[in-house]
Coordinates of C-alpha atoms and ligand atoms in Angstrom, one line a residue:
M1 CA 0.0 0.0 0.0
K2 CA 1.3 3.5 -0.9
F3 CA 0.9 6.0 1.9
P4 CA 0.0 9.6 0.9
Y5 CA 3.1 10.9 2.7
S6 CA 6.5 12.0 1.6
E7 CA 9.6 10.0 2.5
I8 CA 10.6 12.7 5.0
V9 CA 7.2 12.5 6.8
L10 CA 7.5 8.8 7.0
E11 CA 11.1 9.0 8.3
H12 CA 10.1 11.5 11.0
F13 CA 7.0 9.4 11.9
R14 CA 9.1 6.2 12.3
H15 CA 12.0 7.9 14.1
P16 CA 10.6 11.1 15.7
R17 CA 13.3 13.4 17.2
N18 CA 13.1 14.8 20.7
V19 CA 10.2 12.7 21.9
G20 CA 9.4 12.7 25.6
Q21 CA 9.0 15.1 28.5
I22 CA 11.4 17.6 30.1
E23 CA 11.1 17.3 33.9
N24 CA 10.5 20.8 35.4
A25 CA 10.5 22.3 32.0
D26 CA 10.8 26.1 31.9
G27 CA 7.7 26.2 29.6
K28 CA 5.2 23.6 28.7
A29 CA 1.7 23.3 27.1
T30 CA -0.7 20.8 25.9
E31 CA -3.0 21.7 22.9
G32 CA -5.9 19.8 21.5
S33 CA -7.3 20.0 18.0
P34 CA -10.9 20.9 17.7
A35 CA -10.8 19.3 14.2
C36 CA -9.9 15.7 15.4
G37 CA -9.7 15.8 19.2
D38 CA -6.0 14.7 19.2
M39 CA -3.5 16.4 21.5
V40 CA 0.2 17.4 21.5
S41 CA 2.4 18.5 24.5
V42 CA 5.5 20.6 24.0
Y43 CA 8.2 21.2 26.7
I44 CA 11.0 23.8 26.4
N45 CA 14.0 24.9 28.4
V46 CA 15.2 28.4 27.7
D47 CA 18.5 30.2 28.4
A48 CA 17.3 33.3 30.3
T49 CA 20.1 35.5 29.1
S50 CA 19.9 34.8 25.3
N51 CA 16.2 33.8 25.3
K52 CA 17.2 30.9 23.2
I53 CA 15.5 27.5 23.3
T54 CA 18.2 25.1 24.7
D55 CA 16.1 22.0 24.8
I56 CA 12.7 21.0 23.5
K57 CA 10.7 17.8 23.6
F58 CA 7.2 16.8 22.5
E59 CA 4.7 14.0 23.0
S60 CA 1.9 13.4 20.5
Y61 CA -1.4 11.7 20.9
G62 CA -2.1 12.5 17.2
C63 CA -1.6 10.9 13.8
A64 CA 1.5 10.3 11.7
S65 CA 1.4 13.9 10.3
N66 CA 1.2 15.3 13.8
I67 CA 4.1 13.2 15.0
A68 CA 6.2 14.1 12.0
T69 CA 5.4 17.8 12.4
G70 CA 6.1 17.7 16.2
S71 CA 9.5 16.1 15.3
I72 CA 10.4 18.7 12.7
I73 CA 9.4 21.7 14.7
T74 CA 11.6 20.6 17.6
E75 CA 14.5 20.5 15.2
L76 CA 13.5 23.9 13.7
A77 CA 13.0 25.6 17.1
K78 CA 16.1 24.3 19.0
G79 CA 18.7 27.0 19.3
K80 CA 16.3 29.7 18.1
T81 CA 15.3 32.7 20.3
L82 CA 11.7 32.7 21.5
D83 CA 10.7 35.4 19.1
E84 CA 12.2 33.5 16.2
A85 CA 10.6 30.2 17.2
K86 CA 7.2 32.0 17.5
K87 CA 7.4 32.9 13.8
I88 CA 7.8 29.2 12.6
T89 CA 4.6 28.6 10.6
W90 CA 2.9 25.3 9.8
K91 CA 3.7 26.0 6.2
E92 CA 7.4 26.1 7.0
A93 CA 7.0 22.8 8.9
S94 CA 5.1 21.2 6.1
D95 CA 7.6 22.4 3.5
A96 CA 10.5 21.0 5.7
L97 CA 8.6 17.7 5.6
G98 CA 8.3 17.7 1.8
G99 CA 4.6 18.6 2.0
L100 CA 1.6 17.2 3.8
P101 CA -1.7 16.1 2.3
K102 CA -4.2 19.1 2.5
I103 CA -6.6 17.1 4.7
K104 CA -3.8 16.8 7.3
A105 CA -3.1 20.6 7.5
H106 CA -4.8 20.8 11.0
C107 CA -2.3 18.2 12.3
S108 CA 0.7 20.4 11.6
V109 CA -1.2 23.5 12.9
L110 CA -1.8 21.6 16.1
A111 CA 2.0 21.0 16.6
I112 CA 2.8 24.6 15.8
E113 CA 0.1 25.7 18.3
G114 CA 1.7 23.5 20.9
L115 CA 5.1 25.1 20.4
R116 CA 3.6 28.6 20.5
A117 CA 1.6 27.8 23.7
A118 CA 4.7 26.4 25.4
I119 CA 6.5 29.7 24.5
Q120 CA 3.6 31.7 25.8
N121 CA 3.6 29.6 29.0
Y122 CA 7.3 30.4 29.5
E123 CA 6.7 34.1 28.9
E124 CA 3.8 34.2 31.3
R125 CA 5.7 32.3 34.0
H126 CA 8.7 34.7 33.6
G127 CA 6.9 38.0 33.4
L128 CA 7.8 38.5 29.8
I129 CA 4.4 39.2 28.4
K130 CA 4.5 42.6 26.7
E131 CA 0.8 43.1 26.1
K132 CA -0.7 42.9 29.6
K133 CA -4.4 42.6 29.0
P134 CA -6.6 42.1 32.1
T135 CA -7.9 38.7 32.7
T136 CA -11.7 38.5 32.0
V137 CA -14.3 35.8 32.0
E138 CA -13.7 35.3 28.3
V139 CA -9.9 34.8 28.8
V140 CA -10.6 32.2 31.5
N141 CA -13.2 30.5 29.3
K142 CA -10.7 30.4 26.4
R143 CA -8.2 28.7 28.7
L144 CA -10.8 26.2 29.9
K145 CA -11.2 25.2 26.3
K146 CA -7.7 23.8 26.5
V147 CA -8.5 21.6 29.5
M148 CA -9.6 18.1 28.6
N149 CA -12.5 16.4 30.2
P150 CA -11.1 12.9 30.6
I151 CA -14.6 11.5 30.6
S152 CA -15.2 12.3 27.0
G153 CA -11.8 13.3 25.6
L154 CA -13.2 16.7 24.6
D155 CA -12.6 20.0 26.5
L156 CA -14.5 21.2 29.6
V157 CA -16.3 24.0 27.8
R158 CA -17.5 21.9 24.9
T159 CA -18.7 19.1 27.2
N160 CA -20.7 21.8 29.1
I161 CA -19.4 21.1 32.6
V162 CA -18.2 24.6 33.3
K163 CA -21.2 26.0 35.1
D164 CA -19.8 29.4 36.2
I165 CA -16.8 31.6 35.9
K166 CA -16.2 34.8 38.0
V167 CA -13.3 37.1 37.8
D168 CA -12.9 39.8 40.4
D169 CA -9.8 41.8 41.2
G170 CA -7.4 39.0 40.4
K171 CA -9.5 36.3 42.0
V172 CA -10.8 33.6 39.6
H173 CA -13.7 31.3 40.6
V174 CA -14.6 28.4 38.4
V175 CA -17.5 26.0 39.1
I176 CA -17.4 22.6 37.5
D177 CA -20.5 20.4 37.2
L178 CA -18.9 17.2 38.7
P179 CA -19.1 15.9 42.3
P180 CA -16.0 16.7 44.3
E181 CA -15.4 12.9 44.9
H182 CA -15.5 12.1 41.2
Q183 CA -12.3 10.2 40.2
F184 CA -11.3 12.9 37.7
A185 CA -12.0 15.9 39.9
P186 CA -8.4 16.2 41.3
A187 CA -6.8 15.9 37.8
I188 CA -9.3 18.5 36.3
K189 CA -8.6 20.9 39.2
E190 CA -4.9 20.6 38.7
E191 CA -5.1 21.2 35.0
I192 CA -7.4 24.3 35.5
M193 CA -4.9 25.7 38.0
E194 CA -2.0 25.1 35.6
K195 CA -3.7 26.9 32.8
I196 CA -5.0 29.9 34.8
K197 CA -2.1 30.5 37.2
P198 CA 0.4 31.9 34.7
L199 CA -2.0 34.8 33.8
W200 CA -0.1 37.9 35.0
D201 CA -2.8 39.5 37.1
V202 CA -4.3 36.4 38.7
K203 CA -3.7 36.2 42.5
E204 CA -6.1 33.5 43.6
I205 CA -7.9 30.6 41.9
K206 CA -10.8 28.7 43.4
V207 CA -12.1 25.6 41.6
E208 CA -15.4 24.4 43.0
F209 CA -17.1 21.1 42.2
M210 CA -20.9 20.8 42.5
E211 CA -22.4 18.4 45.0
Ligands
LIG301 FE1 -5.6 14.4 14.6 FE2 -3.8 14.3 12.7 S1 -5.8 13.6 12.6 S2 -3.6 15.2 14.7

């Protein structure tokens, strides 16, 4: 059977570079694709003086295109400054792979979004965000779209279990429609905290589960 992939894609899929996690990474993010529900995590270490990416790893729960793109973007991003790495486009990644079938464009977009989100996470955690917009309910809602609901494999917002969000003077209150003793409640809470905490003006986060 002939796969609709270039030799380079197949080679990166079979032998992906920089796979895995970085323990205590300087920046990390997990992004999910609304198109297919797959996910990718990207971890980066950054030299604080030069702002260059010194190490990068990824884990993919996606398809061959996503794995190959994750692999190629780690190679493209390593050694680049954060600003340079932010500018890597899915088109560049796809070109470096010798092209991807059109139907698979969202898979490489997902990998690029993972990289950009990991950079954003680093910048937020290190006070490097230039445009300091205040955190609003919309901002929190957007972040909760990145938190998976393990019951369904889709995000918390799409599965309609976010019952309330309040933001008041740096205090964020999120209400989740799950009982506190639910087996996934601690993991969901942890992920919500992880996504909201880096926002520059957030001082306190309360995640409440409904009885
Ligand atoms: Fe989901 Fe490719 S089909 S990442």
